Short mmCIF file of C-alpha atoms in Angstrom, two decimals:
data_model
loop_
_atom_site.label_atom_id
_atom_site.label_comp_id
_atom_site.label_asym_id
_atom_site.label_seq_id
_atom_site.Cartn_x
_atom_site.Cartn_y
_atom_site.Cartn_z
CA MET A 59 -14.46 -2.68 -17.68
CA ASN A 60 -14.73 -2.63 -21.44
CA PRO A 61 -12.68 -5.63 -22.70
CA PHE A 62 -10.46 -3.61 -25.05
CA CYS A 63 -9.68 -1.17 -22.22
CA GLU A 64 -8.74 -4.14 -20.04
CA ILE A 65 -6.25 -5.21 -22.72
CA ALA A 66 -4.83 -1.66 -22.77
CA VAL A 67 -4.37 -1.71 -18.96
CA GLU A 68 -2.70 -5.13 -19.17
CA GLU A 69 -0.25 -3.85 -21.78
CA ALA A 70 0.62 -0.85 -19.59
CA VAL A 71 1.27 -3.16 -16.61
CA ARG A 72 3.50 -5.41 -18.74
CA LEU A 73 5.51 -2.36 -19.84
CA LYS A 74 5.84 -1.39 -16.18
CA GLU A 75 7.00 -4.88 -15.26
CA LYS A 76 9.69 -4.54 -17.94
CA LYS A 77 10.66 -1.24 -16.22
CA ILE A 78 9.94 0.65 -19.44
CA VAL A 79 7.07 2.55 -17.82
CA SER A 80 7.52 4.20 -14.42
CA GLU A 81 3.92 5.06 -13.57
CA ILE A 82 0.51 4.05 -14.87
CA ILE A 83 -2.43 6.43 -14.46
CA ALA A 84 -5.86 4.87 -15.06
CA VAL A 85 -8.44 7.38 -16.32
CA SER A 86 -12.18 7.00 -16.67
CA CYS A 87 -14.83 9.61 -17.52
CA GLY A 88 -18.38 9.31 -16.26
CA PRO A 89 -20.54 9.09 -13.13
CA GLN A 90 -19.55 7.69 -9.71
CA GLN A 91 -19.66 4.06 -10.95
CA CYS A 92 -16.50 4.78 -12.97
CA GLN A 93 -14.56 4.54 -9.74
CA GLU A 94 -15.19 0.79 -9.71
CA THR A 95 -13.67 0.52 -13.16
CA ILE A 96 -10.68 2.55 -12.00
CA ARG A 97 -10.29 0.30 -8.92
CA THR A 98 -10.20 -2.73 -11.22
CA ALA A 99 -7.40 -1.11 -13.23
CA LEU A 100 -5.56 -0.37 -9.96
CA ALA A 101 -5.98 -4.01 -8.88
CA MET A 102 -4.48 -5.04 -12.23
CA GLY A 103 -1.38 -2.97 -11.47
CA ALA A 104 -2.05 0.68 -12.36
CA ASP A 105 -0.46 3.07 -9.85
CA ARG A 106 -3.12 5.73 -9.43
CA GLY A 107 -6.40 6.79 -10.91
CA ILE A 108 -8.11 9.92 -12.17
CA HIS A 109 -11.88 9.94 -12.21
CA VAL A 110 -13.20 12.63 -14.53
CA ASP A 111 -16.52 13.26 -12.90
CA VAL A 112 -19.41 13.63 -15.35
CA SER A 113 -22.98 13.43 -14.07
CA ALA A 114 -25.08 10.46 -15.17
CA LYS A 115 -27.20 12.84 -17.30
CA ASP A 116 -24.22 14.41 -19.06
CA ALA A 117 -22.59 11.00 -19.46
CA GLU A 118 -25.48 9.96 -21.74
CA THR A 119 -24.32 12.40 -24.39
CA LEU A 120 -20.60 11.97 -23.71
CA GLY A 121 -19.10 10.88 -27.01
CA PRO A 122 -15.61 10.11 -28.33
CA PHE A 123 -14.91 13.78 -29.12
CA GLN A 124 -15.61 14.93 -25.55
CA VAL A 125 -13.64 12.03 -24.04
CA SER A 126 -10.68 12.65 -26.33
CA LYS A 127 -10.60 16.33 -25.33
CA VAL A 128 -10.48 15.23 -21.68
CA LEU A 129 -7.75 12.66 -22.37
CA ALA A 130 -5.66 15.12 -24.40
CA ALA A 131 -5.90 17.71 -21.61
CA LEU A 132 -4.91 15.13 -18.97
CA ALA A 133 -2.04 13.78 -21.10
CA LYS A 134 -0.58 17.30 -21.20
CA LYS A 135 -1.27 18.05 -17.54
CA GLU A 136 0.27 14.78 -16.34
CA ASN A 137 3.10 15.03 -18.87
CA VAL A 138 2.68 11.43 -20.07
CA ASN A 139 4.64 9.83 -22.89
CA LEU A 140 2.13 7.22 -23.93
CA VAL A 141 -1.65 7.10 -24.04
CA LEU A 142 -2.95 3.52 -24.24
CA LEU A 143 -6.64 2.92 -24.93
CA GLY A 144 -8.94 0.15 -26.00
CA LYS A 145 -9.70 0.38 -29.72
CA GLN A 146 -13.41 0.88 -29.13
CA ALA A 147 -16.16 0.69 -26.55
CA ILE A 148 -18.43 -2.31 -26.91
CA ASP A 149 -21.60 -0.29 -26.28
CA ASP A 150 -21.42 2.44 -28.92
CA ASP A 151 -18.74 0.76 -31.12
CA CYS A 152 -17.47 4.21 -32.11
CA ASN A 153 -13.74 3.44 -32.49
CA GLN A 154 -12.79 7.13 -32.56
CA THR A 155 -11.42 8.13 -29.16
CA GLY A 156 -7.81 7.06 -29.71
CA GLN A 157 -7.63 8.64 -33.14
CA MET A 158 -9.17 11.93 -31.96
CA THR A 159 -6.91 12.06 -28.90
CA ALA A 160 -3.85 11.70 -31.14
CA ALA A 161 -5.15 14.43 -33.45
CA LEU A 162 -5.86 16.84 -30.58
CA LEU A 163 -2.39 16.27 -29.13
CA ASP A 164 -0.79 16.26 -32.59
CA TRP A 165 0.93 12.98 -31.63
CA PRO A 166 1.45 9.94 -33.84
CA GLN A 167 -1.07 7.13 -33.47
CA ALA A 168 -0.79 3.35 -33.71
CA THR A 169 -4.27 1.84 -33.76
CA PHE A 170 -5.45 -1.81 -33.52
CA ALA A 171 -2.16 -2.88 -31.94
CA SER A 172 -1.48 -6.60 -31.60
CA GLU A 173 2.12 -6.11 -30.42
CA VAL A 174 3.92 -3.16 -28.85
CA LYS A 175 7.68 -2.90 -28.42
CA VAL A 176 9.58 0.10 -27.12
CA GLU A 177 12.90 0.87 -28.78
CA GLY A 178 14.44 3.99 -27.25
CA GLU A 179 12.23 6.96 -28.13
CA LYS A 180 10.26 4.91 -30.65
CA LEU A 181 7.48 2.35 -30.54
CA ILE A 182 7.38 -0.59 -32.92
CA VAL A 183 3.74 -1.58 -33.25
CA ILE A 184 2.23 -4.48 -35.14
CA ARG A 185 -1.27 -3.58 -36.35
CA GLU A 186 -4.08 -5.89 -37.32
CA VAL A 187 -5.24 -4.73 -40.75
CA ASP A 188 -7.49 -6.24 -43.36
CA GLY A 189 -4.72 -7.88 -45.36
CA GLY A 190 -2.79 -9.24 -42.35
CA LEU A 191 -0.27 -7.63 -40.03
CA GLU A 192 1.37 -4.26 -40.57
CA THR A 193 4.48 -3.20 -38.64
CA ILE A 194 4.92 0.52 -38.06
CA SER A 195 7.29 2.69 -36.07
CA VAL A 196 6.02 5.78 -34.25
CA LYS A 197 7.90 8.37 -32.22
CA LEU A 198 7.02 8.90 -28.57
CA PRO A 199 4.92 10.50 -27.22
CA ALA A 200 2.21 8.55 -29.01
CA VAL A 201 -1.31 7.18 -28.76
CA VAL A 202 -1.82 3.41 -29.04
CA THR A 203 -5.16 1.58 -29.20
CA ALA A 204 -5.36 -2.07 -28.21
CA ASP A 205 -6.86 -4.80 -30.38
CA LEU A 206 -8.11 -8.15 -29.12
CA ARG A 207 -4.91 -10.15 -29.64
CA LEU A 208 -2.47 -7.74 -27.97
CA ASN A 209 -2.47 -9.80 -24.76
CA GLU A 210 -4.63 -11.75 -22.34
CA PRO A 211 -5.48 -9.58 -19.32
CA ARG A 212 -4.77 -10.91 -15.84
CA TYR A 213 -7.37 -11.36 -13.14
CA ALA A 214 -7.46 -9.11 -10.11
CA THR A 215 -6.78 -11.36 -7.08
CA LEU A 216 -7.51 -10.66 -3.42
CA PRO A 217 -4.05 -9.33 -2.52
CA ASN A 218 -4.11 -7.01 -5.50
CA ILE A 219 -7.69 -5.87 -4.84
CA MET A 220 -6.76 -5.14 -1.22
CA LYS A 221 -3.71 -3.15 -2.22
CA ALA A 222 -5.69 -1.27 -4.86
CA LYS A 223 -7.97 0.13 -2.14
CA LYS A 224 -5.09 2.23 -0.84
CA LYS A 225 -4.06 3.61 -4.18
CA LYS A 226 -4.95 7.21 -4.88
CA VAL A 227 -7.88 8.17 -7.10
CA ASP A 228 -8.13 11.91 -7.82
CA GLN A 229 -11.36 13.42 -8.98
CA VAL A 230 -11.53 16.24 -11.51
CA LYS A 231 -14.32 17.85 -13.52
CA PRO A 232 -14.02 18.39 -17.28
CA SER A 233 -14.30 22.16 -16.57
CA ASP A 234 -11.19 21.95 -14.31
CA LEU A 235 -9.36 20.81 -17.43
CA GLY A 236 -10.91 23.57 -19.53
CA VAL A 237 -12.92 21.05 -21.51
CA ASP A 238 -16.44 21.70 -22.77
CA ILE A 239 -18.35 18.43 -22.92
CA THR A 240 -21.37 19.71 -24.84
CA SER A 241 -22.29 17.16 -27.48
CA ARG A 242 -22.48 18.20 -31.12
CA VAL A 243 -24.19 15.03 -32.22
CA HIS A 244 -27.97 15.01 -32.67
CA ILE A 245 -29.39 11.54 -32.41
CA LEU A 246 -32.42 11.33 -34.67
CA SER A 247 -33.79 8.07 -33.32
CA VAL A 248 -32.79 4.97 -31.41
CA GLU A 249 -34.75 1.82 -32.06
CA ASP A 250 -34.79 -1.21 -29.84
CA PRO A 251 -34.45 -4.59 -31.51
CA PRO A 252 -37.92 -6.14 -32.13
CA GLN A 253 -39.43 -7.70 -29.02
CA ARG A 254 -39.82 -11.47 -29.13
CA GLN A 255 -43.42 -12.55 -28.58
CA ALA A 256 -44.11 -15.13 -25.90
CA GLY A 257 -44.82 -18.63 -27.25
CA VAL A 258 -47.39 -21.25 -26.21
CA LYS A 259 -46.79 -24.61 -24.65
CA VAL A 260 -48.28 -27.74 -26.19
CA GLU A 261 -48.66 -31.10 -24.47
CA THR A 262 -48.65 -33.53 -27.41
CA VAL A 263 -47.63 -33.79 -31.06
CA GLU A 264 -51.33 -33.68 -32.01
CA ASP A 265 -51.73 -30.40 -30.15
CA LEU A 266 -48.73 -29.01 -31.99
CA VAL A 267 -50.14 -30.02 -35.38
CA SER A 268 -53.54 -28.51 -34.64
CA LYS A 269 -51.94 -25.27 -33.36
CA LEU A 270 -49.87 -25.00 -36.53
CA LYS A 271 -52.97 -25.58 -38.65
CA GLU A 272 -54.91 -22.99 -36.65
CA SER A 273 -52.26 -20.37 -37.29
CA GLY A 274 -52.18 -21.29 -40.97
CA ARG A 275 -48.55 -22.45 -40.90
CA ILE A 276 -49.35 -25.87 -42.36
CA MET B 169 -24.65 -22.65 13.06
CA LEU B 170 -21.98 -20.37 11.70
CA PRO B 171 -22.39 -21.15 7.97
CA LEU B 172 -26.15 -20.93 8.36
CA LEU B 173 -25.92 -17.57 10.07
CA ARG B 174 -23.61 -16.33 7.36
CA SER B 175 -25.81 -17.47 4.52
CA LEU B 176 -28.85 -15.92 6.19
CA LEU B 177 -27.11 -12.62 6.56
CA ARG B 178 -25.76 -12.77 3.03
CA ALA B 179 -29.31 -13.05 1.75
CA HIS B 180 -29.92 -9.48 2.92
CA GLY B 181 -28.63 -7.35 0.12
CA GLY B 182 -25.88 -9.80 -0.74
CA ARG B 183 -23.47 -8.33 1.79
CA VAL B 184 -21.85 -10.23 4.59
CA LEU B 185 -23.02 -8.43 7.67
CA TYR B 186 -21.81 -11.16 10.00
CA SER B 187 -19.92 -9.54 12.80
CA ALA B 188 -16.50 -10.90 13.57
CA ALA B 189 -16.59 -9.25 16.99
CA ARG B 190 -18.19 -12.30 18.59
CA HIS B 191 -15.39 -14.47 17.29
CA SER B 192 -12.41 -12.38 18.12
CA SER B 193 -10.98 -14.41 20.98
CA ALA B 194 -7.31 -15.25 20.42
CA THR B 195 -8.02 -19.00 20.26
CA TYR B 196 -10.80 -18.58 17.71
CA LEU B 197 -8.68 -16.23 15.59
CA GLN B 198 -5.72 -18.60 15.66
CA SER B 199 -7.86 -21.54 14.58
CA PHE B 200 -9.39 -19.39 11.79
CA ILE B 201 -5.90 -18.43 10.61
CA LEU B 202 -4.65 -22.03 10.71
CA HIS B 203 -7.65 -23.15 8.63
CA ASN B 204 -7.42 -20.42 6.04
CA THR B 205 -3.71 -19.89 5.42
CA GLU B 206 -0.74 -22.13 4.73
CA VAL B 207 2.95 -22.17 5.60
CA VAL B 208 4.96 -20.29 2.99
CA THR B 209 8.73 -20.06 2.48
CA ASP B 210 8.64 -18.94 -1.14
CA HIS B 211 9.72 -15.34 -0.46
CA LEU B 212 12.88 -13.26 0.05
CA THR B 213 13.46 -14.74 3.54
CA PRO B 214 12.95 -18.50 3.11
CA GLU B 215 14.56 -19.07 6.53
CA ILE B 216 11.35 -17.64 8.02
CA ARG B 217 8.22 -19.78 7.82
CA LEU B 218 5.02 -17.75 7.61
CA LEU B 219 1.30 -18.49 7.60
CA LEU B 220 0.00 -16.61 4.60
CA LEU B 221 -2.87 -16.52 2.16
CA THR B 222 -1.96 -18.29 -1.10
CA PRO B 223 -3.76 -19.26 -4.31
CA ARG B 224 -4.41 -22.65 -2.67
CA CYS B 225 -6.54 -20.99 0.07
CA LYS B 226 -10.24 -20.53 -0.58
CA TYR B 227 -10.39 -16.81 0.32
CA TRP B 228 -7.81 -16.04 -2.35
CA HIS B 229 -10.47 -16.66 -4.97
CA LEU B 230 -13.49 -15.22 -3.16
CA ARG B 231 -14.55 -11.62 -3.38
CA PRO B 232 -12.97 -9.58 -0.55
CA GLU B 233 -16.33 -8.85 1.11
CA HIS B 234 -16.62 -12.54 2.06
CA TRP B 235 -13.59 -12.26 4.32
CA PRO B 236 -15.15 -12.03 7.80
CA TYR B 237 -12.62 -9.62 9.33
CA GLY B 238 -10.94 -6.38 8.33
CA ASP B 239 -8.77 -6.56 5.23
CA PRO B 240 -6.10 -9.23 5.92
CA TYR B 241 -3.00 -7.13 5.34
CA TRP B 242 -1.21 -9.52 7.71
CA ALA B 243 -1.96 -12.49 5.42
CA ILE B 244 0.41 -11.23 2.75
CA TYR B 245 4.17 -10.83 3.03
CA TRP B 246 4.49 -7.39 1.51
CA PRO B 247 7.41 -6.56 -0.79
CA GLY B 248 8.68 -3.77 1.49
CA GLY B 249 8.62 -6.11 4.49
CA GLN B 250 10.42 -8.78 2.49
CA ALA B 251 13.22 -6.35 1.63
CA LEU B 252 13.55 -5.29 5.30
CA GLY B 253 13.54 -8.93 6.47
CA ARG B 254 16.25 -9.88 3.97
CA TYR B 255 18.27 -6.80 4.91
CA PHE B 256 18.18 -7.64 8.64
CA LEU B 257 19.18 -11.26 8.03
CA ASP B 258 22.04 -10.28 5.71
CA ASN B 259 23.21 -7.33 7.81
CA PRO B 260 22.73 -8.39 11.43
CA ASP B 261 24.93 -5.48 12.60
CA VAL B 262 22.00 -3.18 11.87
CA VAL B 263 19.87 -4.88 14.53
CA ARG B 264 22.30 -6.73 16.84
CA CYS B 265 21.85 -5.75 20.51
CA ARG B 266 19.47 -2.98 19.51
CA ARG B 267 15.84 -2.25 20.33
CA ILE B 268 13.59 -2.54 17.26
CA MET B 269 10.09 -1.23 16.61
CA ASP B 270 8.37 -2.95 13.64
CA LEU B 271 5.64 -0.47 12.70
CA GLY B 272 2.67 -1.91 10.78
CA SER B 273 4.07 -5.37 11.43
CA GLY B 274 1.40 -7.41 9.57
CA CYS B 275 2.51 -11.05 9.47
CA GLY B 276 5.47 -10.13 11.73
CA ALA B 277 8.27 -11.32 9.44
CA VAL B 278 10.33 -8.15 9.95
CA SER B 279 10.18 -8.57 13.75
CA ILE B 280 11.14 -12.23 13.44
CA ALA B 281 14.06 -11.34 11.12
CA ALA B 282 15.24 -8.65 13.58
CA LYS B 283 15.15 -11.15 16.43
CA MET B 284 17.01 -13.73 14.33
CA GLY B 285 19.57 -11.03 13.54
CA GLY B 286 20.28 -10.61 17.24
CA ALA B 287 18.12 -7.66 18.30
CA SER B 288 17.97 -7.27 22.09
CA TYR B 289 14.29 -6.30 22.13
CA VAL B 290 11.67 -6.33 19.37
CA VAL B 291 8.08 -5.08 19.45
CA ALA B 292 5.66 -5.71 16.60
CA ASN B 293 3.07 -2.97 16.25
CA ASP B 294 -0.12 -3.32 14.25
CA ILE B 295 -3.61 -1.93 14.88
CA ASP B 296 -5.31 -5.01 13.39
CA PRO B 297 -6.24 -7.45 16.20
CA VAL B 298 -6.12 -10.38 13.78
CA ALA B 299 -2.50 -9.48 12.98
CA ALA B 300 -1.72 -10.08 16.70
CA ALA B 301 -2.98 -13.66 16.45
CA ALA B 302 -1.14 -14.26 13.17
CA PHE B 303 2.06 -12.84 14.64
CA ALA B 304 1.91 -15.16 17.67
CA LEU B 305 1.45 -18.17 15.36
CA ASN B 306 4.32 -17.08 13.12
CA CYS B 307 6.64 -16.65 16.13
CA GLN B 308 5.82 -20.20 17.26
CA LEU B 309 6.28 -21.54 13.75
CA ASN B 310 9.85 -20.21 13.80
CA GLY B 311 10.66 -21.68 17.18
CA MET B 312 10.46 -18.38 19.03
CA ASP B 313 8.61 -17.50 22.16
CA ASP B 314 5.92 -14.95 21.37
CA LEU B 315 7.57 -11.57 20.89
CA PRO B 316 5.83 -8.52 22.41
CA PHE B 317 2.98 -7.10 20.36
CA ASP B 318 1.54 -3.58 20.67
CA PRO B 319 -1.94 -3.06 19.16
CA GLU B 320 -2.07 0.73 19.73
CA ASN B 321 -1.49 3.37 17.09
CA ILE B 322 1.89 4.70 18.22
CA ILE B 323 2.43 7.20 15.41
CA GLY B 324 3.03 10.50 17.20
CA ASP B 325 4.14 8.93 20.51
CA ASP B 326 7.53 9.50 22.07
CA ALA B 327 9.90 6.98 20.52
CA GLY B 328 12.77 7.28 23.01
CA LEU B 329 12.73 3.57 23.66
CA TRP B 330 13.72 2.54 20.15
CA ASP B 331 17.09 2.41 18.42
CA VAL B 332 15.56 1.37 15.10
CA ILE B 333 12.09 1.91 13.64
CA ALA B 334 11.39 -0.39 10.67
CA LEU B 335 8.45 0.35 8.38
CA GLY B 336 7.48 -1.94 5.52
CA ASP B 337 5.03 -0.64 2.89
CA MET B 338 3.70 2.14 5.08
CA PHE B 339 4.13 4.96 2.59
CA TYR B 340 1.42 4.40 0.08
CA ASP B 341 -1.49 5.84 1.97
CA GLU B 342 -1.13 9.57 1.31
CA GLN B 343 -2.55 10.85 4.61
CA LEU B 344 -0.66 8.29 6.66
CA ALA B 345 2.53 9.09 4.74
CA ASP B 346 2.43 12.77 5.69
CA SER B 347 1.85 12.21 9.41
CA LEU B 348 4.44 9.43 9.44
CA HIS B 349 6.98 11.69 7.81
CA ARG B 350 6.55 14.39 10.50
CA TRP B 351 6.76 11.85 13.31
CA LEU B 352 9.81 10.05 11.92
CA ARG B 353 11.66 13.35 11.59
CA ARG B 354 10.90 14.12 15.23
CA CYS B 355 12.10 10.65 16.31
CA MET B 356 15.39 11.23 14.54
CA GLU B 357 15.86 14.76 15.82
CA GLN B 358 15.03 13.97 19.45
CA HIS B 359 16.49 10.49 19.83
CA GLY B 360 18.72 9.84 16.83
CA THR B 361 16.52 6.85 15.98
CA THR B 362 17.55 4.87 12.90
CA VAL B 363 14.60 4.77 10.49
CA LEU B 364 14.54 2.07 7.82
CA ILE B 365 11.79 1.95 5.21
CA GLY B 366 11.00 -1.02 2.97
CA ASP B 367 9.15 -0.16 -0.24
CA PRO B 368 8.95 -1.64 -3.74
CA GLY B 369 9.08 1.84 -5.30
CA ARG B 370 5.39 2.60 -5.65
CA GLY B 371 4.66 5.78 -7.56
CA HIS B 372 3.30 7.56 -4.51
CA PHE B 373 6.34 6.73 -2.36
CA LEU B 374 8.78 7.78 -5.07
CA GLY B 375 6.90 11.05 -5.49
CA HIS B 376 6.63 11.83 -1.74
CA PRO B 377 8.73 14.71 -0.35
CA ILE B 378 10.43 12.25 2.08
CA GLN B 379 12.19 10.74 -0.96
CA LYS B 380 14.74 13.58 -1.00
CA GLN B 381 15.95 12.52 2.44
CA LEU B 382 16.22 8.81 1.77
CA GLN B 383 19.25 6.78 0.90
CA LYS B 384 18.75 3.39 -0.75
CA VAL B 385 20.79 0.82 1.20
CA ALA B 386 19.68 -2.43 -0.48
CA GLU B 387 17.57 -3.58 -3.43
CA TYR B 388 16.24 -7.06 -4.20
CA SER B 389 14.47 -8.74 -7.12
CA LEU B 390 11.08 -10.07 -6.05
CA PRO B 391 10.37 -13.80 -6.35
CA GLU B 392 7.75 -14.79 -8.95
CA SER B 393 5.03 -15.49 -6.35
CA THR B 394 5.45 -12.00 -4.86
CA LYS B 395 5.21 -10.43 -8.32
CA GLN B 396 1.88 -12.21 -8.74
CA GLU B 397 0.61 -10.54 -5.56
CA ASN B 398 1.89 -7.14 -6.64
CA TYR B 399 1.03 -6.64 -10.27
CA GLY B 400 3.42 -4.21 -11.90
CA LEU B 401 6.20 -4.47 -9.27
CA THR B 402 9.41 -6.44 -9.77
CA THR B 403 11.90 -5.18 -7.16
CA SER B 404 11.88 -3.97 -3.56
CA ALA B 405 14.33 -1.84 -1.63
CA VAL B 406 15.35 -0.68 1.85
CA TRP B 407 15.81 3.04 2.38
CA ARG B 408 17.46 4.83 5.25
CA TYR B 409 15.87 8.08 6.36
CA GLN B 410 18.37 10.89 6.82
CA PRO B 411 16.73 14.27 7.33
CA GLY B 412 18.99 17.11 6.38
CA CYS B 413 20.61 15.27 3.50
CA SER B 414 19.22 15.88 0.05
#
């Protein structure tokens, strides 16, 4: 699981342990492998899962906009009060899904959270910003994205992994939610980092000096 | 021989294919349990000593596929079972001189609590053969002769023999929950059986249609160690099933 998402799950479980949250639904969009990620969230304490089934081919072009449409549709369908997400994925580094989900739902957003407190129908969130820490208050329902220092996620242990196996994971397709996942982004090119050339082994210092001379380095 | 065999089999695709069937004799199972669990009293019924898996046991930290048998549900004292056990010990009138069926008995703590509370006859029922061995050891550990154990799936059978059916943490498997619900209703209608359910309030149980016919009779805060085994849960309760009420 993406580390920021792990922090978001941990925060949800802590809110449940404080009896502020009654049920945690773990959602992941993508191919079959997503179920493993959902099982990890269930072993951390989420109550049930929803796997939004997207084929491996379609998942390649699945971007923040498509995922946020799915999340917004599920948030309405499941009648949730709080959407907690990691601030960004560590593969594409987009950092857009939480913000877009809030916009689509027309809910307030509290991004880069390093502390979340619930006070009645409001959330008090401390945000990590450039100049330090900013404290804001947002009305529920709301979208919160987790930053690195929000908490330290727990490990899934055997008893929790075992129990997670029996928790329910529903499967839905984006079309069941009325969501079109066609990408509107055209990627012009993707370039791999330069390949490192293999080196040569030398036996002695003399060999090294002659090799360096040969290649014109000294 | 055994570790070698296991490591050889693990080399094939990284999965433990080693069959436990060869080592399923009661003596072998009991020695396996004694080696891989420890005596625990840090739960809601400290008067009952139980052999359980703890963070000090090696399998706690290994990936579940290394465990050589079916999932060890019996190696954990589940929160619903803990609530039932505590309830029986604190309210012996519920079980005294009555015949008790402990369905999905696992480690057997609920059966042991019922017997301690003065039940006339107790049967532990669990379809996991390893649970049978663990139950026998736990009975001995608490100075009891082995109580009867039934390894068959009895859900759907005639339950005329029982005054009380106790079920700890049996309502979180959706399919099982539905068939259980039908059967329990029949038990009550035909025989007036008392049905007591222990559950820590999992989302699925709280959302199940049976909830409308349940009355909460006791609720307990879970000890810290149990919270660690049940991320997200902090309390557990006993519910009495009363079809017809809503």
